[in-house]
CSV table of C-alpha atoms and ligand atoms in Angstrom, one decimal:
chain,number,residue,atom,x,y,z
A,1,MET,CA,9.4,34.0,44.8
A,2,GLN,CA,8.7,34.9,41.1
A,3,LYS,CA,5.6,36.1,39.8
A,4,MET,CA,3.1,34.6,37.8
A,5,VAL,CA,-0.3,35.2,36.0
A,6,PHE,CA,-2.1,32.3,34.6
A,7,ARG,CA,-6.0,31.8,33.6
A,8,LEU,CA,-7.1,29.3,36.0
A,9,ASN,CA,-10.7,27.7,35.7
A,10,GLY,CA,-11.5,30.5,33.7
A,11,HIS,CA,-10.8,33.5,35.8
A,12,PRO,CA,-7.2,35.2,35.7
A,13,VAL,CA,-4.7,34.5,38.1
A,14,GLU,CA,-1.8,36.6,39.8
A,15,THR,CA,0.2,34.8,42.5
A,16,LEU,CA,4.3,34.2,43.9
A,17,VAL,CA,6.0,31.2,43.3
A,18,GLU,CA,9.4,29.4,43.7
A,19,PRO,CA,10.7,28.7,40.0
A,20,HIS,CA,11.4,24.7,41.3
A,21,TRP,CA,6.9,24.1,42.2
A,22,THR,CA,5.3,21.3,39.7
A,23,LEU,CA,2.1,23.1,39.1
A,24,LEU,CA,1.0,21.0,41.4
A,25,ASP,CA,2.7,22.3,44.8
A,26,LEU,CA,0.9,25.8,43.3
A,27,LEU,CA,-2.7,23.8,42.8
A,28,ARG,CA,-2.2,22.0,46.5
A,29,ASP,CA,-0.1,23.9,48.4
A,30,LYS,CA,-0.7,27.6,47.4
A,31,LEU,CA,-4.0,28.1,45.9
A,32,GLU,CA,-5.7,24.8,48.1
A,33,LEU,CA,-7.4,23.2,45.4
A,34,THR,CA,-7.4,20.2,47.0
A,35,GLY,CA,-9.7,18.5,44.0
A,36,THR,CA,-6.3,17.7,41.9
A,37,LYS,CA,-5.0,14.2,43.8
A,38,GLU,CA,-1.3,13.4,44.5
A,39,GLY,CA,-0.7,10.3,44.6
A,40,CYS,CA,3.1,8.8,42.9
A,41,GLY,CA,4.3,12.0,42.7
A,42,GLN,CA,6.7,10.6,39.7
A,43,GLY,CA,4.0,11.1,36.3
A,44,GLU,CA,2.2,6.8,37.3
A,45,CYS,CA,-0.6,7.2,38.6
A,46,GLY,CA,-1.8,9.1,36.9
A,47,ALA,CA,-3.9,11.4,39.9
A,48,CYS,CA,-2.5,14.3,39.1
A,49,THR,CA,-4.1,14.9,35.6
A,50,VAL,CA,-5.7,19.0,34.9
A,51,LEU,CA,-5.6,20.4,31.1
A,52,LEU,CA,-4.2,22.5,30.1
A,53,ASP,CA,-4.7,24.2,27.5
A,54,GLY,CA,-7.6,21.7,26.9
A,55,LEU,CA,-4.7,18.8,27.1
A,56,ALA,CA,-4.2,16.5,30.0
A,57,VAL,CA,-1.2,16.7,32.3
A,58,ASN,CA,0.7,15.3,34.2
A,59,ALA,CA,0.3,18.6,37.1
A,60,CYS,CA,3.0,16.7,39.5
A,61,LEU,CA,5.6,16.7,36.8
A,62,PHE,CA,5.1,19.9,35.0
A,63,PRO,CA,6.8,22.8,35.9
A,64,VAL,CA,4.8,25.6,38.1
A,65,LEU,CA,6.0,28.8,35.8
A,66,GLU,CA,5.1,26.9,32.0
A,67,ALA,CA,1.7,27.4,33.0
A,68,GLU,CA,3.3,31.0,32.8
A,69,GLY,CA,0.3,32.7,30.8
A,70,ARG,CA,-1.8,29.6,29.8
A,71,GLU,CA,-4.8,28.3,30.8
A,72,VAL,CA,-5.6,25.3,33.6
A,73,THR,CA,-8.3,23.0,34.1
A,74,THR,CA,-9.0,21.6,37.4
A,75,ILE,CA,-12.1,19.4,38.8
A,76,GLU,CA,-12.7,22.5,40.8
A,77,GLY,CA,-13.1,23.9,37.6
A,78,LEU,CA,-15.9,21.5,35.5
A,79,ALA,CA,-18.5,22.1,38.0
A,80,GLY,CA,-21.4,25.1,37.5
A,81,PRO,CA,-21.6,28.0,39.8
A,82,ASP,CA,-23.8,27.0,40.4
A,83,GLY,CA,-22.6,23.5,42.0
A,84,ALA,CA,-24.3,22.0,38.3
A,85,LEU,CA,-22.3,19.2,38.0
A,86,HIS,CA,-20.3,18.6,34.0
A,87,PRO,CA,-21.9,15.2,32.6
A,88,LEU,CA,-18.9,13.5,32.9
A,89,GLN,CA,-19.7,13.6,36.7
A,90,GLU,CA,-22.9,12.9,36.0
A,91,ALA,CA,-22.5,9.8,34.6
A,92,PHE,CA,-19.9,9.2,36.9
A,93,ILE,CA,-22.4,8.7,39.6
A,94,ASN,CA,-25.2,7.1,37.5
A,95,TYR,CA,-22.3,4.7,36.9
A,96,GLY,CA,-20.8,3.1,39.3
A,97,ALA,CA,-17.6,4.4,38.0
A,98,VAL,CA,-16.6,6.3,42.1
A,99,GLN,CA,-15.6,4.1,44.5
A,100,CYS,CA,-12.9,6.2,47.0
A,101,GLY,CA,-13.1,8.4,44.5
A,102,PHE,CA,-8.4,9.4,44.6
A,103,CYS,CA,-8.9,8.3,40.8
A,104,THR,CA,-12.0,10.3,39.9
A,105,PRO,CA,-10.6,13.7,39.1
A,106,GLY,CA,-8.1,12.6,36.9
A,107,MET,CA,-10.3,10.1,35.6
A,108,ILE,CA,-12.9,12.9,34.5
A,109,LEU,CA,-10.2,15.6,33.2
A,110,SER,CA,-8.3,12.8,30.8
A,111,ALA,CA,-11.9,11.9,29.3
A,112,LYS,CA,-13.0,15.9,29.5
A,113,ALA,CA,-9.8,16.2,26.8
A,114,LEU,CA,-10.8,13.2,25.0
A,115,LEU,CA,-14.5,14.0,24.4
A,116,ASP,CA,-13.6,17.2,24.0
A,117,GLU,CA,-11.4,15.9,20.8
A,118,ASN,CA,-13.2,13.1,19.8
A,119,PRO,CA,-16.9,13.2,21.0
A,120,HIS,CA,-17.6,9.6,20.2
A,121,PRO,CA,-14.6,8.0,21.7
A,122,ALA,CA,-14.5,3.9,20.8
A,123,GLU,CA,-13.6,1.5,23.7
A,124,ASP,CA,-9.8,1.2,23.0
A,125,ASP,CA,-9.3,5.2,22.1
A,126,ILE,CA,-10.8,5.4,26.1
A,127,ARG,CA,-9.1,2.7,26.7
A,128,ALA,CA,-5.8,4.9,24.9
A,129,ALA,CA,-6.6,8.3,26.9
A,130,LEU,CA,-6.9,6.5,29.7
A,131,ALA,CA,-3.4,4.4,29.8
A,132,GLY,CA,-2.0,7.0,32.7
A,133,ASN,CA,-5.1,6.9,34.6
A,134,PHE,CA,-4.3,4.4,37.7
A,135,CYS,CA,-7.9,3.3,39.9
A,136,ARG,CA,-7.7,1.0,41.9
A,137,CYS,CA,-11.0,0.4,43.1
A,138,THR,CA,-13.6,-0.5,39.9
A,139,GLY,CA,-11.7,-2.6,38.2
A,140,TYR,CA,-12.3,-0.2,34.9
A,141,ALA,CA,-15.3,-1.7,33.4
A,142,GLN,CA,-17.9,1.5,34.4
A,143,ILE,CA,-14.6,4.5,34.5
A,144,ILE,CA,-15.4,3.8,30.4
A,145,GLN,CA,-19.4,2.7,30.7
A,146,ALA,CA,-19.9,6.1,31.6
A,147,ILE,CA,-17.3,7.3,29.5
A,148,GLN,CA,-19.3,5.5,26.2
A,149,SER,CA,-23.0,6.5,28.0
A,150,LEU,CA,-21.6,10.7,27.3
A,151,GLY,CA,-22.7,9.1,22.9
A,152,ALA,CA,-24.9,13.0,23.2
A,153,TYR,CA,-21.8,14.1,24.4
A,154,GLU,CA,-22.0,17.5,21.5
A,155,GLU,CA,-24.8,18.5,22.9
A,156,LYS,CA,-24.7,17.7,26.5
A,157,GLU,CA,-22.1,19.9,27.2
A,158,VAL,CA,-23.3,22.1,24.6
A,159,GLU,CA,-26.8,22.6,27.1
A,160,PHE,CA,-24.4,22.3,30.1
A,161,ILE,CA,-22.7,25.6,29.2
A,162,THR,CA,-25.5,26.9,28.6
A,163,ARG,CA,-27.5,26.5,31.3
A,164,GLU,CA,-24.1,27.9,33.4
A,165,THR,CA,-24.4,31.5,31.2
B,1,FES,S1,1.0,11.9,40.9
B,1,FES,FE1,1.1,12.6,39.3
B,1,FES,S2,1.5,11.3,37.6
B,1,FES,FE2,0.6,10.3,40.4
B,2,FES,S1,-12.7,5.0,42.7
B,2,FES,FE1,-10.4,4.2,44.2
B,2,FES,S2,-9.1,4.2,42.7
B,2,FES,FE2,-10.8,4.7,41.2
């Protein structure tokens, strides 16, 4: 085992890992953050998407030690400390963008990475950002509508962060 230090959902974490682990192994199996899903395990479905320094990555392919010293955000890190849902989570619920829910954490984190960079994405931008996230249930229309509904995303994000502090 090897020592690893990084930030997870805003908090410093020091842990021991096996060098051959993926980031998904660490998150799900050791840290028990099971909101990050394992689907294909081969970088094809996006169920394991997390944010690494704000960018969406497939945790099932990401070598754990490459997250050393970096900031990882999982779906558990999105809700406020009081359990308040993030505006994206609320939008997914309101637009019926969650059915079985297996793809949802990855979808929401990919959407967050997009909106943080481009708060007013066109439908094509959303489809491109979600190209690596598969959903077997919704047909994507509700997911795209939910993301588009956050037209005032910056304001909602600021309001959410302010409410947290
Ligand atoms: S589980 Fe990682 S992309 Fe499918
Ligand atoms: S809601 Fe079931 S896979 Fe997307």
